[in-house]
Backbone as CSV, one residue per row, in Angstrom:
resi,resn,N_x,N_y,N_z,CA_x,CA_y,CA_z,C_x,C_y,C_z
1,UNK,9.950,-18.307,-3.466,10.457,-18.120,-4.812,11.986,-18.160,-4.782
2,UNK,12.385,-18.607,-5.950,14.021,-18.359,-5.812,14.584,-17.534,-5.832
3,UNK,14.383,-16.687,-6.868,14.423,-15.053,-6.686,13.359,-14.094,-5.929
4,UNK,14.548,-13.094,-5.133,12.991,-11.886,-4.793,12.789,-11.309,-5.854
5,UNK,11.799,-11.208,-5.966,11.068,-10.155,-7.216,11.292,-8.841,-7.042
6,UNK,11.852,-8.735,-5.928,11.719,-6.951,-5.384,13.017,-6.541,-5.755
7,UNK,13.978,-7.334,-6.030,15.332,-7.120,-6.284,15.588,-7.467,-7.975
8,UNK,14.963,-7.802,-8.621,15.141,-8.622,-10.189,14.878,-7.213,-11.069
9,UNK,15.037,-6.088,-10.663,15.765,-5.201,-11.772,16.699,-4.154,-10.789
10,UNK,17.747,-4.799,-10.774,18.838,-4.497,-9.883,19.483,-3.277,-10.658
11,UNK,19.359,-4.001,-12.178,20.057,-2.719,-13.470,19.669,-1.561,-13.249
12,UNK,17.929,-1.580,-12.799,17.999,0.077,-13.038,17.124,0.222,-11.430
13,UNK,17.972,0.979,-11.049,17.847,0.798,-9.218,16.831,1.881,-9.029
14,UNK,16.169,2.252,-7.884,15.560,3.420,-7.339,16.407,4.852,-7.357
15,UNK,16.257,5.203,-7.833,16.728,7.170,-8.057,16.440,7.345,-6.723
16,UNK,17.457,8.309,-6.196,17.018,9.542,-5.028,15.887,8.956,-4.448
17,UNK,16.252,7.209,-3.573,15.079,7.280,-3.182,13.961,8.697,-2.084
18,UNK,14.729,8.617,-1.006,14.449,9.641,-0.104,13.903,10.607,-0.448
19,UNK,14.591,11.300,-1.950,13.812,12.530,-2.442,12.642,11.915,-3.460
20,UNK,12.236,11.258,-3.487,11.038,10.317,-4.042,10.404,10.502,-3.509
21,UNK,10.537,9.399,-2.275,9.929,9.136,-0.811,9.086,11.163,-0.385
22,UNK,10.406,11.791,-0.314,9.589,13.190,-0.136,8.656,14.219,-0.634
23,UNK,8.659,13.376,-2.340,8.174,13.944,-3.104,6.321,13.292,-2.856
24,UNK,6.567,12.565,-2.708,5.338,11.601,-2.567,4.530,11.853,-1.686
25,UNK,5.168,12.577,-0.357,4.589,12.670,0.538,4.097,13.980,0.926
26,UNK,4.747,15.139,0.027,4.176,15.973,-0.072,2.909,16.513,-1.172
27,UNK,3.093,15.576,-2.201,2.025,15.790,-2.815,0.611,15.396,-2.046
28,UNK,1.018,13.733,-1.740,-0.446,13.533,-1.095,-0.891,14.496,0.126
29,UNK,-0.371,14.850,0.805,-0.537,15.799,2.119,-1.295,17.053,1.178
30,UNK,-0.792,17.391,0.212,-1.873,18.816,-0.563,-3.015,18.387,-1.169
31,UNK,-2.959,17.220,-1.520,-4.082,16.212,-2.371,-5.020,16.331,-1.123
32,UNK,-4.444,15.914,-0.028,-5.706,15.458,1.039,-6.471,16.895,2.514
33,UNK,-5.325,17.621,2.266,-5.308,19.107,2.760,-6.739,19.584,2.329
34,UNK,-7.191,20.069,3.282,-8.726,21.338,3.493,-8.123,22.453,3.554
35,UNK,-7.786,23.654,3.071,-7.817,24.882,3.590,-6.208,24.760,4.591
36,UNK,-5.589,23.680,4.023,-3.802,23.851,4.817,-4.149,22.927,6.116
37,UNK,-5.395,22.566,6.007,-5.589,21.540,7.569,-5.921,20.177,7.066
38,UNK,-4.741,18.900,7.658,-5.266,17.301,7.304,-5.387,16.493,8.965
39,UNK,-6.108,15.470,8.340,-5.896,14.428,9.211,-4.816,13.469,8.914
40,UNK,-4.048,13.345,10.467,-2.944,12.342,9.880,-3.275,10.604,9.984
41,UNK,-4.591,10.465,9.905,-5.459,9.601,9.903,-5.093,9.109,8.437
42,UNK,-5.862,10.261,7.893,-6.406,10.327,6.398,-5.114,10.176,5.275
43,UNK,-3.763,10.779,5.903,-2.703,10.852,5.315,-1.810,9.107,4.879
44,UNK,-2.133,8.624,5.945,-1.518,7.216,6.469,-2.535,6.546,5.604
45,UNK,-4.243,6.576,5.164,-4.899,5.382,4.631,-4.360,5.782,3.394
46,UNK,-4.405,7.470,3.023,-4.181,7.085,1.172,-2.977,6.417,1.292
47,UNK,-1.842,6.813,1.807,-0.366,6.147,1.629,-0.512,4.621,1.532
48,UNK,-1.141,4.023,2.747,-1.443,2.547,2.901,-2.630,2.285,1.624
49,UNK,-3.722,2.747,1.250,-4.379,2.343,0.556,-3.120,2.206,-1.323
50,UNK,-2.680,3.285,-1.943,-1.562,3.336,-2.680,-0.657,2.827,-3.059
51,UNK,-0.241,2.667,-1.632,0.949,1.518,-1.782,0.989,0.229,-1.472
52,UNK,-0.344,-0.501,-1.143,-0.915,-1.416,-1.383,-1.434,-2.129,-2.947
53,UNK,-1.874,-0.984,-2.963,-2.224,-1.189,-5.049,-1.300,-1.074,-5.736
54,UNK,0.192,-0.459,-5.413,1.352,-0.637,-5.972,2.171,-1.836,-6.137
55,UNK,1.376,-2.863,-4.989,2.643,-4.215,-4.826,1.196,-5.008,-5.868
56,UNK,0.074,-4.820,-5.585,-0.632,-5.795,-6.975,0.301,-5.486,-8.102
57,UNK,0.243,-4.002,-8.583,1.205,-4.027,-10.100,2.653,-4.272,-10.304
58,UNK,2.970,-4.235,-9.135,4.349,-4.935,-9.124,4.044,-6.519,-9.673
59,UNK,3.049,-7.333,-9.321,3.280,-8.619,-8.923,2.520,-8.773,-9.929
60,UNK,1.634,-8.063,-10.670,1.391,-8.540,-11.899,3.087,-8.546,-13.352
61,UNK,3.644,-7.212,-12.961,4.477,-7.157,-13.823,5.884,-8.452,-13.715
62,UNK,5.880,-9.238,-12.365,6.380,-10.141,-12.462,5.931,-11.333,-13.120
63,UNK,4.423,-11.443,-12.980,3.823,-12.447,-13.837,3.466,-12.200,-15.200
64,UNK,4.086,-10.991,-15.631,3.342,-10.573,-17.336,4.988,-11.025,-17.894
65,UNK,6.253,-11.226,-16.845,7.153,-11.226,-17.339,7.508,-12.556,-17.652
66,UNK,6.909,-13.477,-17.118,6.984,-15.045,-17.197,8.160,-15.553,-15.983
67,UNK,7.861,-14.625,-14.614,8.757,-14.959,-13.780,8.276,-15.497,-12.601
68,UNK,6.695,-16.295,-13.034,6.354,-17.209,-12.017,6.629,-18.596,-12.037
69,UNK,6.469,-19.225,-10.902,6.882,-20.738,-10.533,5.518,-21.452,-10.467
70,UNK,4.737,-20.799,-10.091,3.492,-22.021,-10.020,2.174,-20.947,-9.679
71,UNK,1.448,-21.822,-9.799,-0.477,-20.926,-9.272,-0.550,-20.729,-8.116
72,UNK,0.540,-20.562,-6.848,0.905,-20.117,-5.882,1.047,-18.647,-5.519
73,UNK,2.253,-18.247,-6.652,3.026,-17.668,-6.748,1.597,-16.328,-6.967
74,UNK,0.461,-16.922,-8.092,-0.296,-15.199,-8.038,-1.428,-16.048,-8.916
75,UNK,-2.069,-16.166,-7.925,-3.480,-16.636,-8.132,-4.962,-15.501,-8.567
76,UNK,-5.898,-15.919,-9.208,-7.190,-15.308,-9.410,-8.423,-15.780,-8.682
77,UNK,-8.960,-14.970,-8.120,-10.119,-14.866,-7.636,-11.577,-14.211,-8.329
78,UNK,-12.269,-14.636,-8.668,-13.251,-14.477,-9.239,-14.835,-14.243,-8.925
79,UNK,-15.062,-13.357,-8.679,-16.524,-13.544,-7.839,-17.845,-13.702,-8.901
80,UNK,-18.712,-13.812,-8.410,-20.089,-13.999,-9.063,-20.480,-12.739,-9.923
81,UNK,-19.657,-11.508,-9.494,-20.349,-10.820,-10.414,-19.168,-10.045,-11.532
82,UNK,-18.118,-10.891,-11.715,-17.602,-10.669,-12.517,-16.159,-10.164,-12.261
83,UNK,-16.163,-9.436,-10.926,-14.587,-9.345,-10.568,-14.025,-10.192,-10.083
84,UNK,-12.462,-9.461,-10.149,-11.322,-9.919,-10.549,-10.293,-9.635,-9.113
85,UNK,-9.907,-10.519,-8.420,-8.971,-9.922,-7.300,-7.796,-11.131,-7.329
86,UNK,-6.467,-11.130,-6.963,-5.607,-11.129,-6.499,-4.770,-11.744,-5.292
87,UNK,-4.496,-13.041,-5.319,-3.668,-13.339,-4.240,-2.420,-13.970,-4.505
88,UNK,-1.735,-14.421,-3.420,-0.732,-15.401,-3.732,0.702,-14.903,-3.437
89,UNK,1.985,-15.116,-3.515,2.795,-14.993,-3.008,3.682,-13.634,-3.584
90,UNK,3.441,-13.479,-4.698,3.579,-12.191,-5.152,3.348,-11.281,-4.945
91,UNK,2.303,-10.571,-4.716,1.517,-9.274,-4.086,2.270,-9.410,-2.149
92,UNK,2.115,-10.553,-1.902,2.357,-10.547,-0.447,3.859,-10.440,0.196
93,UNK,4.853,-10.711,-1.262,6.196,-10.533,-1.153,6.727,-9.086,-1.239
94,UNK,5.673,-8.193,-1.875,6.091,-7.000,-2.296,5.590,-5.924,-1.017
95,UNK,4.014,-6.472,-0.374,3.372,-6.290,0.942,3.697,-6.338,2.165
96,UNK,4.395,-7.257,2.482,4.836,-7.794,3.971,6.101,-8.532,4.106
97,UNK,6.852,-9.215,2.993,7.827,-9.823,2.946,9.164,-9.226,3.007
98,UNK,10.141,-9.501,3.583,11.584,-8.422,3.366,11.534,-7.517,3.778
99,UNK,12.347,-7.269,4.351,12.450,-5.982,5.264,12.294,-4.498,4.513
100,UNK,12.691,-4.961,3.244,11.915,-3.579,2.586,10.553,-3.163,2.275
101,UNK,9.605,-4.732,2.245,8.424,-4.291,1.833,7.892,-3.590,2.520
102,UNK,6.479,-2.681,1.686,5.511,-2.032,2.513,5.285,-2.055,3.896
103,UNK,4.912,-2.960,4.122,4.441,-2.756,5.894,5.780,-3.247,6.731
104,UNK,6.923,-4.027,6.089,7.417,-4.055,7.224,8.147,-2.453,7.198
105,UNK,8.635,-1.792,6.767,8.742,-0.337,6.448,8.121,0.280,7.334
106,UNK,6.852,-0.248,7.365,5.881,0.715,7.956,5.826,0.016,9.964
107,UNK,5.914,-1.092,9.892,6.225,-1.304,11.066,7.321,-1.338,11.923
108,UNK,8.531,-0.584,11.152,10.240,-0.367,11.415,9.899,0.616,12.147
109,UNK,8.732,1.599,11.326,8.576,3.389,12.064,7.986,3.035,13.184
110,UNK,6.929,2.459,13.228,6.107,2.377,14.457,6.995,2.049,15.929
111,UNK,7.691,0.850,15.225,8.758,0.259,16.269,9.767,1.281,16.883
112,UNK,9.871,2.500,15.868,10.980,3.041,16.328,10.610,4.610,17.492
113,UNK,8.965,4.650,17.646,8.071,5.400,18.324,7.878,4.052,18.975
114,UNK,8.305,3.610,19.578,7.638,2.402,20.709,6.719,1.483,20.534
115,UNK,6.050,1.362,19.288,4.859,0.532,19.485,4.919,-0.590,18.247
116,UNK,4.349,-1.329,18.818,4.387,-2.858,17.868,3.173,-3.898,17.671
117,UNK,2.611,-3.878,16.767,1.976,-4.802,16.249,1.817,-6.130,16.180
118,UNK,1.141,-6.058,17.046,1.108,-8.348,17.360,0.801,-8.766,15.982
119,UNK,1.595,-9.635,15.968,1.332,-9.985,14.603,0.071,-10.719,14.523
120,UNK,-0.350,-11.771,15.453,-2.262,-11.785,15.571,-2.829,-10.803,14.681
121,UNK,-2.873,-9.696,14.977,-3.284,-8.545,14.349,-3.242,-8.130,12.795
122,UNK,-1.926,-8.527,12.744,-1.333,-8.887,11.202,-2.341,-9.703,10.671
123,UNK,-2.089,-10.753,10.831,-2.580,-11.990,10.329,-4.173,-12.276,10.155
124,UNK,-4.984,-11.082,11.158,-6.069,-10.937,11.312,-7.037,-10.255,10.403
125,UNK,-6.265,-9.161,9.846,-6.767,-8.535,8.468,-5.947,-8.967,7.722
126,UNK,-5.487,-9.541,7.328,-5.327,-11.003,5.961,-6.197,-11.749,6.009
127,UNK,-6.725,-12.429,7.108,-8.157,-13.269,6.945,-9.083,-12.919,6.840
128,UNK,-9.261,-11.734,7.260,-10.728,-10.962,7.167,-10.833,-10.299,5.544
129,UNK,-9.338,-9.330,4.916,-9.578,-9.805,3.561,-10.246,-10.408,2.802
130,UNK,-9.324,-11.592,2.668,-9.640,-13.220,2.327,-10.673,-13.804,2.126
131,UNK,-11.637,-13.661,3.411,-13.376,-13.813,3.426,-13.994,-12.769,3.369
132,UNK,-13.745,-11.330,2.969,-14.965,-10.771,2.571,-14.764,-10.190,0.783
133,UNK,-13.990,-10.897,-0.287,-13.117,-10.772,-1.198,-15.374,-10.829,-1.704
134,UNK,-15.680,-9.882,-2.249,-16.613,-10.076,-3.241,-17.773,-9.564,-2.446
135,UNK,-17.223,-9.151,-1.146,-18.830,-8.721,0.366,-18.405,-7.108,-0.031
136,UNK,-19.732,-6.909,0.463,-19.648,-5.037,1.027,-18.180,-4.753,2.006
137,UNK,-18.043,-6.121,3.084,-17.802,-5.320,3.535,-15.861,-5.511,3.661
138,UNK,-15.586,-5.541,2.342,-14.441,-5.622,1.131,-13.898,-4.378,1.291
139,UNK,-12.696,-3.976,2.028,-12.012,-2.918,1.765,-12.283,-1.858,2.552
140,UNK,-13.262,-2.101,3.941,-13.827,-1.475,4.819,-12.626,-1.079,6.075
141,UNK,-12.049,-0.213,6.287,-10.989,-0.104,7.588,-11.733,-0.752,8.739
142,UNK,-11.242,-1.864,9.733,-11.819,-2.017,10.485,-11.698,-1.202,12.006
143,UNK,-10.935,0.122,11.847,-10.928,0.711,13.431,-12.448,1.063,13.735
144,UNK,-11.861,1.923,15.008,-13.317,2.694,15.219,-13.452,3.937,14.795
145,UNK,-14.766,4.349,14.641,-15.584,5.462,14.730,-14.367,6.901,14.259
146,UNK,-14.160,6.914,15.115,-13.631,7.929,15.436,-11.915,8.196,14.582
147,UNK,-11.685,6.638,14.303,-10.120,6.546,13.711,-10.353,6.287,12.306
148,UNK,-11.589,6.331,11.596,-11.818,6.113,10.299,-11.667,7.194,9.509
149,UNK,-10.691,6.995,8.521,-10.260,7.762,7.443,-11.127,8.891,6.767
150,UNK,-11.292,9.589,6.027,-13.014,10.145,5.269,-12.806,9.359,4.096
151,UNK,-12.079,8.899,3.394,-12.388,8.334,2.444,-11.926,6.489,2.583
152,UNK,-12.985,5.430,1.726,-12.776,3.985,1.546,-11.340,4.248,1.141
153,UNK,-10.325,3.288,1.274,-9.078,3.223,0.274,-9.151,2.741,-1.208
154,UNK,-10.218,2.282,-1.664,-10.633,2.344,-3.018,-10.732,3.880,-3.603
155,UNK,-11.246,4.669,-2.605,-11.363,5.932,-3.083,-9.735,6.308,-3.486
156,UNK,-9.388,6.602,-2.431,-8.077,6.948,-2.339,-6.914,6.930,-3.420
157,UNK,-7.474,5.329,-3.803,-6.518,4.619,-5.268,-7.352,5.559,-6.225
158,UNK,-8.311,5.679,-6.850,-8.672,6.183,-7.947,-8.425,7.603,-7.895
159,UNK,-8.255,8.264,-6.826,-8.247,9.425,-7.109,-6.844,9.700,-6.819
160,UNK,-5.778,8.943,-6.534,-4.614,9.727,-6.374,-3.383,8.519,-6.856
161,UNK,-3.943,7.693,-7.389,-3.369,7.136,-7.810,-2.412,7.688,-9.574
162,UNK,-3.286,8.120,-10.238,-2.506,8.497,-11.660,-1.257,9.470,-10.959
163,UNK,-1.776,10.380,-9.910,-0.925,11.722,-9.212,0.348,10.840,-8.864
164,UNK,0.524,10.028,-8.248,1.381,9.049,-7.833,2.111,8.294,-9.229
165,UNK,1.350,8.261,-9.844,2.033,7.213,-11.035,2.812,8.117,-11.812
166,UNK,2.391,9.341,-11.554,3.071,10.355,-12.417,4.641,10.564,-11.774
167,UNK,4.441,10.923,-10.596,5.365,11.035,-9.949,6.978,10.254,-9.549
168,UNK,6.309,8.921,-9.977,6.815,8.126,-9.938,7.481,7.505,-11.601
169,UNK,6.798,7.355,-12.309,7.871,7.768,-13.941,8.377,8.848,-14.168
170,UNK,8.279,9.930,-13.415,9.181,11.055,-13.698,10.199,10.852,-13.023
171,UNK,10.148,10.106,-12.059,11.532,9.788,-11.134,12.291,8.895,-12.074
172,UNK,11.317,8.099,-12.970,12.094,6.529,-13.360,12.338,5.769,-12.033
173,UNK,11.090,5.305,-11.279,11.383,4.213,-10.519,10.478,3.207,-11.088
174,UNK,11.392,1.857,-10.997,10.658,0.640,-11.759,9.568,0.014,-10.842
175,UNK,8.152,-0.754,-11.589,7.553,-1.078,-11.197,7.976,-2.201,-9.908
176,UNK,8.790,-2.577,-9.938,8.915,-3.607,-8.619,9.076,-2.838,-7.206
177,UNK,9.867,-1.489,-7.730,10.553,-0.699,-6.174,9.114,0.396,-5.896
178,UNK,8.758,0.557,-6.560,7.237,1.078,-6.251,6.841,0.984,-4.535
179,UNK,6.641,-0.078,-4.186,5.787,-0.428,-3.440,6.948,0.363,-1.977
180,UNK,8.325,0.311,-2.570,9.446,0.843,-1.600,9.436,1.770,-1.208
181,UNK,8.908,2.828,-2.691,9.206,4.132,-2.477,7.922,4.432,-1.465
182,UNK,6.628,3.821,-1.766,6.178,4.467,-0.876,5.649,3.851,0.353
183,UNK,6.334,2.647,0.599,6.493,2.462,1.942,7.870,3.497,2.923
184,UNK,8.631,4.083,1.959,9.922,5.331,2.739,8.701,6.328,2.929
185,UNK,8.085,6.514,1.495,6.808,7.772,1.946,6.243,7.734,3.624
186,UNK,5.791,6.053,3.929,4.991,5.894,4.791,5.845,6.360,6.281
187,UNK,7.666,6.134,5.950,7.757,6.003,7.292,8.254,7.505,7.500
188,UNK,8.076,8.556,6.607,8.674,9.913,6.603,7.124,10.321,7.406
189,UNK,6.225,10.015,7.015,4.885,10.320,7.755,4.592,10.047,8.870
190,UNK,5.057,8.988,9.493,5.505,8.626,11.108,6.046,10.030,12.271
191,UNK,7.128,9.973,10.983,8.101,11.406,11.955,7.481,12.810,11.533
192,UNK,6.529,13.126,11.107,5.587,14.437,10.773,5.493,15.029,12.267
193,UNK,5.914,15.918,12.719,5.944,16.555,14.214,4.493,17.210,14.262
194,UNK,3.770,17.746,12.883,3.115,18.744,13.134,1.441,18.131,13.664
195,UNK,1.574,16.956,13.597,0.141,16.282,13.963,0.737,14.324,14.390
196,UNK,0.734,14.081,15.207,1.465,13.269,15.521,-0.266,12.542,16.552
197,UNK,-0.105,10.756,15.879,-1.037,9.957,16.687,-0.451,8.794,17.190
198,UNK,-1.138,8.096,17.417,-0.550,6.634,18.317,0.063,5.614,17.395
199,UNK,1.264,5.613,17.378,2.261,4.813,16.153,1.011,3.514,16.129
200,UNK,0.974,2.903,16.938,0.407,1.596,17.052,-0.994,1.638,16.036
201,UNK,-1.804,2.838,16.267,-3.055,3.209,15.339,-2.194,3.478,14.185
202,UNK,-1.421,4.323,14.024,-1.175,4.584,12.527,-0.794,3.303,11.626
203,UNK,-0.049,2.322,12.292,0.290,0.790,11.830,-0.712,-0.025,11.496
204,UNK,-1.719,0.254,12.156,-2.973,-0.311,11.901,-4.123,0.197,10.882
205,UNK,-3.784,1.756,10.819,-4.587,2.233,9.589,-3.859,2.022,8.641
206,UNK,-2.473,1.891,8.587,-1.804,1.704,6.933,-2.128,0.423,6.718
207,UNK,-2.213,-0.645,7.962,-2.460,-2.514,7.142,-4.409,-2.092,6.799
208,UNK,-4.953,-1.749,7.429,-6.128,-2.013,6.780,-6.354,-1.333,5.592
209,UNK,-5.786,-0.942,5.140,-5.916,-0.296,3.861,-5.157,-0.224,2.916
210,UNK,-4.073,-0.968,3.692,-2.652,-1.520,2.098,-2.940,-3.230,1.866
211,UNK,-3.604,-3.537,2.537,-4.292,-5.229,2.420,-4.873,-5.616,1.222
212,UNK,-6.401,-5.129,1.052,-7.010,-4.974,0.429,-6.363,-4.414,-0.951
213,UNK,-6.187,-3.428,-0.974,-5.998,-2.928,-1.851,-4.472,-3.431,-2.948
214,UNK,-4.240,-4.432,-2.169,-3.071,-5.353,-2.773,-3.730,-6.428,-3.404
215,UNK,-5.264,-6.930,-3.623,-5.505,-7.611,-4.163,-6.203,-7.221,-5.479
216,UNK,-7.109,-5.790,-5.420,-8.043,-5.350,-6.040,-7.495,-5.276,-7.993
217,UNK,-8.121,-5.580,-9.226,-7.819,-5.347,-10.477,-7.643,-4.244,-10.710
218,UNK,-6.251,-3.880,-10.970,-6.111,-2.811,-11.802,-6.754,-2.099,-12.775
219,UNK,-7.338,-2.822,-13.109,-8.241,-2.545,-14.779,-9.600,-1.857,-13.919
220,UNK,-10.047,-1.569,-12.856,-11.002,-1.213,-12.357,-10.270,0.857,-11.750
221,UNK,-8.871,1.134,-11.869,-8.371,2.170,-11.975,-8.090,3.033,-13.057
222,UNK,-8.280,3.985,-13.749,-7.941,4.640,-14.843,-6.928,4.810,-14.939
């Protein structure tokens, strides 16, 4: 694109990001809290599941604005039974593109705890996405057993998503920097001393669950 989209409301910038970023991250941590006890499993999919569904509405609000170039730019997918998903260069600019987006954010932290993500890996749940867009097994984390979240990241979006949206117009941050604030959320959760896992797993539970959820219809969230 000629313009980044992530930068095209320059006028009204991110507030206090950091204290955003902190605000965000303490809510979800009480949202997902038992009795004052979480998994930092569970902490990393809502964040990744969230702020995954944040760069779809970003990238719709670039296309509701008439600031696309072509059927590239943010394509529809349509399945047999009536939904509606999401691809194209938009969602994926706000996802993975620029050093501010979501995951690379999220793979700055990892990097900065030692561990790094082949991008194979990357590229691997984008395709697996891609082909199961309309299957069961659509939005499924692919770790193991043992590294799986308690909740789908579909869950995650519906139920903590308005909590987030709230949070986020009370700040006045615009729909494009969204996806920023809580990729800072993601990497303040990295440095959490009090439950600390394998950067490399945590990089991997935020892409399987900020993937997906970058394609899914909004209109299927309250």
């Amino acid at each position: 694109m000629r313009d980044d989209p992530r930068r095209s409301e320059a006028g009204n910038p991110l507030q206090g990001p950091r204290l955003v970023a902190r605000a965000l991250l303490h809510r979800i941590h009480q949202e997902i809290a038992e009795d004052g006890r979480f998994r930092m499993i569970d902490l990393l999919a809502a964040l990744g599941a969230i702020g995954g569904f944040s760069c779809v509405i970003a990238a719709l609000d670039v296309a509701e604005a008439g600031q696309c170039r072509d059927g590239a730019d943010l394509a529809i997918v349509e399945t047999r039974d009536g939904s509606r998903y999401y691809a194209g260069n938009l969602p994926n600019a706000f996802l993975l593109e620029g050093h501010d987006s979501l995951l690379a954010l999220t793979y700055g932290a990892a990097r900065n705890q030692g561990a790094v993500l082949p991008q194979e890996t990357v590229l691997s749940t984008f395709r697996h996405v891609a082909a199961t867009i309309g299957d069961q097994q659509f939005g499924r984390p692919r770790l193991a057993d043992d590294d799986q979240p308690g909740a789908l990241p579909i869950s995650y979006v519906r139920r903590l998503w308005p909590i987030v949206r709230q949070i986020l117009d009370m700040n006045h941050v615009p729909v494009r920097r969204r996806p920023l604030a809580i990729g800072m959320a993601i990497e303040l959760a990295f440095a959490i001393d009090e439950q600390r896992i394998d950067p490399l797993l945590a990089a991997q539970v935020v892409t399987e669950c900020a993937v997906p959820m970058a394609k899914i219809d909004p209109r299927k969230i309250p």
